[in-house]
PDB file of N, CA and C in Angstrom:
ATOM      1  N   MET A   1      37.834 224.321  41.003  1.00 49.00           N
ATOM      2  CA  MET A   1      37.655 223.403  42.107  1.00 49.00           C
ATOM      3  C   MET A   1      39.033 222.996  42.626  1.00 49.00           C
ATOM      4  N   SER A   2      39.209 223.058  43.911  1.00 50.00           N
ATOM      5  CA  SER A   2      40.504 222.707  44.488  1.00 50.00           C
ATOM      6  C   SER A   2      40.662 221.189  44.555  1.00 50.00           C
ATOM      7  N   GLU A   3      41.889 220.735  44.816  1.00 53.00           N
ATOM      8  CA  GLU A   3      42.142 219.295  44.905  1.00 53.00           C
ATOM      9  C   GLU A   3      41.363 218.654  46.037  1.00 53.00           C
ATOM     10  N   SER A   4      41.217 219.351  47.173  1.00 51.00           N
ATOM     11  CA  SER A   4      40.476 218.768  48.293  1.00 51.00           C
ATOM     12  C   SER A   4      39.005 218.606  47.935  1.00 51.00           C
ATOM     13  N   GLU A   5      38.438 219.553  47.179  1.00 49.00           N
ATOM     14  CA  GLU A   5      37.050 219.425  46.747  1.00 49.00           C
ATOM     15  C   GLU A   5      36.907 218.272  45.761  1.00 49.00           C
ATOM     16  N   GLU A   6      37.867 218.120  44.864  1.00 48.00           N
ATOM     17  CA  GLU A   6      37.815 217.027  43.903  1.00 48.00           C
ATOM     18  C   GLU A   6      37.868 215.683  44.601  1.00 48.00           C
ATOM     19  N   SER A   7      38.745 215.529  45.594  1.00 51.00           N
ATOM     20  CA  SER A   7      38.859 214.244  46.275  1.00 51.00           C
ATOM     21  C   SER A   7      37.587 213.926  47.046  1.00 51.00           C
ATOM     22  N   GLU A   8      36.892 214.953  47.561  1.00 51.00           N
ATOM     23  CA  GLU A   8      35.632 214.718  48.259  1.00 51.00           C
ATOM     24  C   GLU A   8      34.592 214.159  47.300  1.00 51.00           C
ATOM     25  N   PHE A   9      34.542 214.695  46.081  1.00 52.00           N
ATOM     26  CA  PHE A   9      33.562 214.238  45.120  1.00 52.00           C
ATOM     27  C   PHE A   9      33.912 212.885  44.523  1.00 52.00           C
ATOM     28  N   GLU A  10      35.171 212.509  44.514  1.00 51.00           N
ATOM     29  CA  GLU A  10      35.558 211.204  43.989  1.00 51.00           C
ATOM     30  C   GLU A  10      34.945 210.077  44.805  1.00 51.00           C
ATOM     31  N   SER A  11      34.672 210.326  46.081  1.00 53.00           N
ATOM     32  CA  SER A  11      34.124 209.267  46.923  1.00 53.00           C
ATOM     33  C   SER A  11      32.632 209.056  46.683  1.00 53.00           C
ATOM     34  N   ILE A  12      31.984 209.964  45.961  1.00 53.00           N
ATOM     35  CA  ILE A  12      30.555 209.842  45.682  1.00 53.00           C
ATOM     36  C   ILE A  12      30.390 209.193  44.319  1.00 53.00           C
ATOM     37  N   ARG A  13      29.780 208.020  44.308  1.00 57.00           N
ATOM     38  CA  ARG A  13      29.586 207.322  43.043  1.00 57.00           C
ATOM     39  C   ARG A  13      28.291 207.802  42.393  1.00 57.00           C
ATOM     40  N   VAL A  14      28.316 207.933  41.092  1.00 54.00           N
ATOM     41  CA  VAL A  14      27.132 208.361  40.362  1.00 54.00           C
ATOM     42  C   VAL A  14      26.041 207.317  40.560  1.00 54.00           C
ATOM     43  N   GLY A  15      24.846 207.760  40.843  1.00 61.00           N
ATOM     44  CA  GLY A  15      23.724 206.852  41.017  1.00 61.00           C
ATOM     45  C   GLY A  15      23.449 206.476  42.454  1.00 61.00           C
ATOM     46  N   ASP A  16      24.378 206.732  43.354  1.00 76.00           N
ATOM     47  CA  ASP A  16      24.133 206.437  44.762  1.00 76.00           C
ATOM     48  C   ASP A  16      23.173 207.462  45.347  1.00 76.00           C
ATOM     49  N   LEU A  17      22.246 206.989  46.141  1.00 89.00           N
ATOM     50  CA  LEU A  17      21.354 207.857  46.899  1.00 89.00           C
ATOM     51  C   LEU A  17      21.779 207.769  48.347  1.00 89.00           C
ATOM     52  N   TYR A  18      21.731 208.888  49.054  1.00 90.00           N
ATOM     53  CA  TYR A  18      22.252 208.944  50.414  1.00 90.00           C
ATOM     54  C   TYR A  18      21.183 209.345  51.414  1.00 90.00           C
ATOM     55  N   SER A  19      21.397 208.941  52.651  1.00 91.00           N
ATOM     56  CA  SER A  19      20.534 209.329  53.754  1.00 91.00           C
ATOM     57  C   SER A  19      20.688 210.814  54.027  1.00 91.00           C
ATOM     58  N   GLU A  20      19.826 211.325  54.907  1.00 91.00           N
ATOM     59  CA  GLU A  20      20.022 212.701  55.362  1.00 91.00           C
ATOM     60  C   GLU A  20      21.270 212.735  56.233  1.00 91.00           C
ATOM     61  N   LEU A  21      21.738 213.916  56.569  1.00 94.00           N
ATOM     62  CA  LEU A  21      22.914 214.043  57.428  1.00 94.00           C
ATOM     63  C   LEU A  21      22.608 213.458  58.800  1.00 94.00           C
ATOM     64  N   MET A  22      23.527 212.643  59.314  1.00 95.00           N
ATOM     65  CA  MET A  22      23.327 212.000  60.611  1.00 95.00           C
ATOM     66  C   MET A  22      24.583 212.107  61.458  1.00 95.00           C
ATOM     67  N   THR A  23      24.375 212.273  62.757  1.00 96.00           N
ATOM     68  CA  THR A  23      25.482 212.247  63.708  1.00 96.00           C
ATOM     69  C   THR A  23      25.776 210.794  64.057  1.00 96.00           C
ATOM     70  N   LYS A  24      26.856 210.566  64.780  1.00 96.00           N
ATOM     71  CA  LYS A  24      27.180 209.203  65.217  1.00 96.00           C
ATOM     72  C   LYS A  24      26.081 208.633  66.103  1.00 96.00           C
ATOM     73  N   SER A  25      25.464 209.460  66.937  1.00 96.00           N
ATOM     74  CA  SER A  25      24.375 208.995  67.804  1.00 96.00           C
ATOM     75  C   SER A  25      23.177 208.533  66.981  1.00 96.00           C
ATOM     76  N   GLU A  26      22.845 209.276  65.936  1.00 96.00           N
ATOM     77  CA  GLU A  26      21.723 208.886  65.080  1.00 96.00           C
ATOM     78  C   GLU A  26      22.036 207.603  64.322  1.00 96.00           C
ATOM     79  N   ILE A  27      23.266 207.453  63.870  1.00 96.00           N
ATOM     80  CA  ILE A  27      23.670 206.219  63.189  1.00 96.00           C
ATOM     81  C   ILE A  27      23.544 205.041  64.143  1.00 96.00           C
ATOM     82  N   ALA A  28      23.997 205.207  65.374  1.00 96.00           N
ATOM     83  CA  ALA A  28      23.890 204.142  66.378  1.00 96.00           C
ATOM     84  C   ALA A  28      22.433 203.747  66.578  1.00 96.00           C
ATOM     85  N   ARG A  29      21.546 204.728  66.637  1.00 95.00           N
ATOM     86  CA  ARG A  29      20.118 204.442  66.844  1.00 95.00           C
ATOM     87  C   ARG A  29      19.536 203.701  65.644  1.00 95.00           C
ATOM     88  N   HIS A  30      19.816 204.146  64.430  1.00 93.00           N
ATOM     89  CA  HIS A  30      19.260 203.514  63.229  1.00 93.00           C
ATOM     90  C   HIS A  30      19.758 202.083  63.050  1.00 93.00           C
ATOM     91  N   PHE A  31      20.999 201.813  63.442  1.00 94.00           N
ATOM     92  CA  PHE A  31      21.570 200.483  63.250  1.00 94.00           C
ATOM     93  C   PHE A  31      21.529 199.639  64.520  1.00 94.00           C
ATOM     94  N   SER A  32      20.916 200.163  65.571  1.00 94.00           N
ATOM     95  CA  SER A  32      20.765 199.440  66.844  1.00 94.00           C
ATOM     96  C   SER A  32      22.098 198.925  67.375  1.00 94.00           C
ATOM     97  N   VAL A  33      23.078 199.799  67.406  1.00 94.00           N
ATOM     98  CA  VAL A  33      24.382 199.459  67.981  1.00 94.00           C
ATOM     99  C   VAL A  33      24.738 200.523  69.014  1.00 94.00           C
ATOM    100  N   GLY A  34      25.681 200.191  69.875  1.00 94.00           N
ATOM    101  CA  GLY A  34      26.172 201.171  70.831  1.00 94.00           C
ATOM    102  C   GLY A  34      27.009 202.223  70.122  1.00 94.00           C
ATOM    103  N   ARG A  35      27.054 203.406  70.700  1.00 92.00           N
ATOM    104  CA  ARG A  35      27.791 204.516  70.075  1.00 92.00           C
ATOM    105  C   ARG A  35      29.273 204.180  69.883  1.00 92.00           C
ATOM    106  N   LYS A  36      29.831 203.352  70.754  1.00 95.00           N
ATOM    107  CA  LYS A  36      31.246 202.982  70.636  1.00 95.00           C
ATOM    108  C   LYS A  36      31.507 202.081  69.430  1.00 95.00           C
ATOM    109  N   LYS A  37      30.480 201.415  68.923  1.00 95.00           N
ATOM    110  CA  LYS A  37      30.623 200.530  67.759  1.00 95.00           C
ATOM    111  C   LYS A  37      30.520 201.282  66.430  1.00 95.00           C
ATOM    112  N   VAL A  38      30.081 202.535  66.466  1.00 95.00           N
ATOM    113  CA  VAL A  38      29.852 203.293  65.234  1.00 95.00           C
ATOM    114  C   VAL A  38      31.116 203.455  64.387  1.00 95.00           C
ATOM    115  N   PRO A  39      32.290 203.797  64.954  1.00 95.00           N
ATOM    116  CA  PRO A  39      33.475 203.928  64.091  1.00 95.00           C
ATOM    117  C   PRO A  39      33.781 202.657  63.290  1.00 95.00           C
ATOM    118  N   GLU A  40      33.623 201.495  63.905  1.00 96.00           N
ATOM    119  CA  GLU A  40      33.840 200.229  63.192  1.00 96.00           C
ATOM    120  C   GLU A  40      32.769 200.036  62.120  1.00 96.00           C
ATOM    121  N   LEU A  41      31.537 200.362  62.442  1.00 95.00           N
ATOM    122  CA  LEU A  41      30.434 200.245  61.491  1.00 95.00           C
ATOM    123  C   LEU A  41      30.653 201.160  60.284  1.00 95.00           C
ATOM    124  N   LEU A  42      31.126 202.363  60.531  1.00 95.00           N
ATOM    125  CA  LEU A  42      31.335 203.322  59.441  1.00 95.00           C
ATOM    126  C   LEU A  42      32.363 202.838  58.425  1.00 95.00           C
ATOM    127  N   LYS A  43      33.301 202.009  58.851  1.00 94.00           N
ATOM    128  CA  LYS A  43      34.299 201.468  57.921  1.00 94.00           C
ATOM    129  C   LYS A  43      33.641 200.644  56.821  1.00 94.00           C
ATOM    130  N   HIS A  44      32.474 200.065  57.117  1.00 94.00           N
ATOM    131  CA  HIS A  44      31.799 199.176  56.173  1.00 94.00           C
ATOM    132  C   HIS A  44      30.677 199.859  55.392  1.00 94.00           C
ATOM    133  N   LEU A  45      30.287 201.059  55.799  1.00 92.00           N
ATOM    134  CA  LEU A  45      29.123 201.707  55.202  1.00 92.00           C
ATOM    135  C   LEU A  45      29.445 202.690  54.079  1.00 92.00           C
ATOM    136  N   GLU A  46      30.710 202.928  53.792  1.00 90.00           N
ATOM    137  CA  GLU A  46      31.115 203.862  52.742  1.00 90.00           C
ATOM    138  C   GLU A  46      30.430 205.221  52.885  1.00 90.00           C
ATOM    139  N   PRO A  47      30.513 205.844  54.074  1.00 94.00           N
ATOM    140  CA  PRO A  47      29.819 207.121  54.262  1.00 94.00           C
ATOM    141  C   PRO A  47      30.549 208.281  53.593  1.00 94.00           C
ATOM    142  N   VAL A  48      29.812 209.343  53.372  1.00 93.00           N
ATOM    143  CA  VAL A  48      30.401 210.615  52.973  1.00 93.00           C
ATOM    144  C   VAL A  48      30.387 211.457  54.239  1.00 93.00           C
ATOM    145  N   GLN A  49      31.559 211.871  54.693  1.00 94.00           N
ATOM    146  CA  GLN A  49      31.653 212.660  55.915  1.00 94.00           C
ATOM    147  C   GLN A  49      31.702 214.136  55.564  1.00 94.00           C
ATOM    148  N   ILE A  50      30.849 214.899  56.230  1.00 93.00           N
ATOM    149  CA  ILE A  50      30.809 216.347  56.053  1.00 93.00           C
ATOM    150  C   ILE A  50      30.943 216.940  57.447  1.00 93.00           C
ATOM    151  N   GLY A  51      32.148 217.352  57.785  1.00 94.00           N
ATOM    152  CA  GLY A  51      32.407 217.834  59.145  1.00 94.00           C
ATOM    153  C   GLY A  51      32.257 216.694  60.131  1.00 94.00           C
ATOM    154  N   SER A  52      31.342 216.851  61.084  1.00 94.00           N
ATOM    155  CA  SER A  52      31.142 215.805  62.092  1.00 94.00           C
ATOM    156  C   SER A  52      29.872 214.996  61.834  1.00 94.00           C
ATOM    157  N   VAL A  53      29.279 215.149  60.655  1.00 96.00           N
ATOM    158  CA  VAL A  53      28.082 214.386  60.307  1.00 96.00           C
ATOM    159  C   VAL A  53      28.360 213.532  59.073  1.00 96.00           C
ATOM    160  N   TYR A  54      27.486 212.564  58.837  1.00 96.00           N
ATOM    161  CA  TYR A  54      27.707 211.580  57.777  1.00 96.00           C
ATOM    162  C   TYR A  54      26.458 211.411  56.933  1.00 96.00           C
ATOM    163  N   ARG A  55      26.667 211.023  55.681  1.00 95.00           N
ATOM    164  CA  ARG A  55      25.587 210.576  54.804  1.00 95.00           C
ATOM    165  C   ARG A  55      25.930 209.139  54.428  1.00 95.00           C
ATOM    166  N   ILE A  56      24.983 208.252  54.623  1.00 93.00           N
ATOM    167  CA  ILE A  56      25.175 206.825  54.364  1.00 93.00           C
ATOM    168  C   ILE A  56      24.447 206.469  53.063  1.00 93.00           C
ATOM    169  N   PRO A  57      25.078 205.695  52.165  1.00 92.00           N
ATOM    170  CA  PRO A  57      24.352 205.238  50.975  1.00 92.00           C
ATOM    171  C   PRO A  57      23.094 204.471  51.401  1.00 92.00           C
ATOM    172  N   LEU A  58      21.976 204.751  50.743  1.00 91.00           N
ATOM    173  CA  LEU A  58      20.708 204.124  51.126  1.00 91.00           C
ATOM    174  C   LEU A  58      20.752 202.607  51.019  1.00 91.00           C
ATOM    175  N   ARG A  59      21.610 202.076  50.160  1.00 90.00           N
ATOM    176  CA  ARG A  59      21.665 200.612  50.023  1.00 90.00           C
ATOM    177  C   ARG A  59      22.115 199.933  51.316  1.00 90.00           C
ATOM    178  N   TYR A  60      22.734 200.680  52.243  1.00 91.00           N
ATOM    179  CA  TYR A  60      23.169 200.122  53.517  1.00 91.00           C
ATOM    180  C   TYR A  60      22.204 200.414  54.663  1.00 91.00           C
ATOM    181  N   MET A  61      21.211 201.250  54.419  1.00 91.00           N
ATOM    182  CA  MET A  61      20.318 201.642  55.506  1.00 91.00           C
ATOM    183  C   MET A  61      19.310 200.532  55.798  1.00 91.00           C
ATOM    184  N   PRO A  62      18.932 200.368  57.078  1.00 91.00           N
ATOM    185  CA  PRO A  62      17.947 199.347  57.445  1.00 91.00           C
ATOM    186  C   PRO A  62      16.598 199.601  56.761  1.00 91.00           C
ATOM    187  N   LEU A  63      15.843 198.522  56.516  1.00 90.00           N
ATOM    188  CA  LEU A  63      14.540 198.646  55.863  1.00 90.00           C
ATOM    189  C   LEU A  63      13.602 199.568  56.625  1.00 90.00           C
ATOM    190  N   GLU A  64      13.644 199.533  57.947  1.00 90.00           N
ATOM    191  CA  GLU A  64      12.769 200.386  58.753  1.00 90.00           C
ATOM    192  C   GLU A  64      13.012 201.867  58.442  1.00 90.00           C
ATOM    193  N   TYR A  65      14.252 202.249  58.261  1.00 89.00           N
ATOM    194  CA  TYR A  65      14.591 203.634  57.903  1.00 89.00           C
ATOM    195  C   TYR A  65      13.978 203.988  56.546  1.00 89.00           C
ATOM    196  N   LEU A  66      14.100 203.083  55.574  1.00 88.00           N
ATOM    197  CA  LEU A  66      13.577 203.340  54.237  1.00 88.00           C
ATOM    198  C   LEU A  66      12.058 203.462  54.257  1.00 88.00           C
ATOM    199  N   ARG A  67      11.388 202.595  55.020  1.00 90.00           N
ATOM    200  CA  ARG A  67       9.924 202.666  55.135  1.00 90.00           C
ATOM    201  C   ARG A  67       9.491 203.967  55.803  1.00 90.00           C
ATOM    202  N   LYS A  68      10.136 204.303  56.902  1.00 89.00           N
ATOM    203  CA  LYS A  68       9.787 205.504  57.671  1.00 89.00           C
ATOM    204  C   LYS A  68       9.896 206.764  56.815  1.00 89.00           C
ATOM    205  N   ASN A  69      10.850 206.796  55.918  1.00 86.00           N
ATOM    206  CA  ASN A  69      11.076 207.963  55.079  1.00 86.00           C
ATOM    207  C   ASN A  69      10.381 207.870  53.716  1.00 86.00           C
ATOM    208  N   GLY A  70       9.507 206.882  53.550  1.00 88.00           N
ATOM    209  CA  GLY A  70       8.726 206.755  52.327  1.00 88.00           C
ATOM    210  C   GLY A  70       9.530 206.381  51.102  1.00 88.00           C
ATOM    211  N   LEU A  71      10.660 205.710  51.312  1.00 83.00           N
ATOM    212  CA  LEU A  71      11.518 205.350  50.183  1.00 83.00           C
ATOM    213  C   LEU A  71      11.178 203.982  49.600  1.00 83.00           C
ATOM    214  N   ILE A  72      10.436 203.179  50.355  1.00 82.00           N
ATOM    215  CA  ILE A  72       9.944 201.894  49.829  1.00 82.00           C
ATOM    216  C   ILE A  72       8.522 201.697  50.299  1.00 82.00           C
TER     217      ILE A  72
END
């Protein structure tokens, strides 16, 4: 495993469950914010970035998202 791969995995904490891959537009829709607010929002959500898409820890996702996906 290369150093860049190791650093990517260091950001994933054991036990965290993540959302499906989402674009900035999808994140804006789920959190009911404008697309321009997403970069600021992402600073607080501890996302895992994979290219131009993100996975958000489920503990930060809105309840409506969790219900819709059968997680609660």
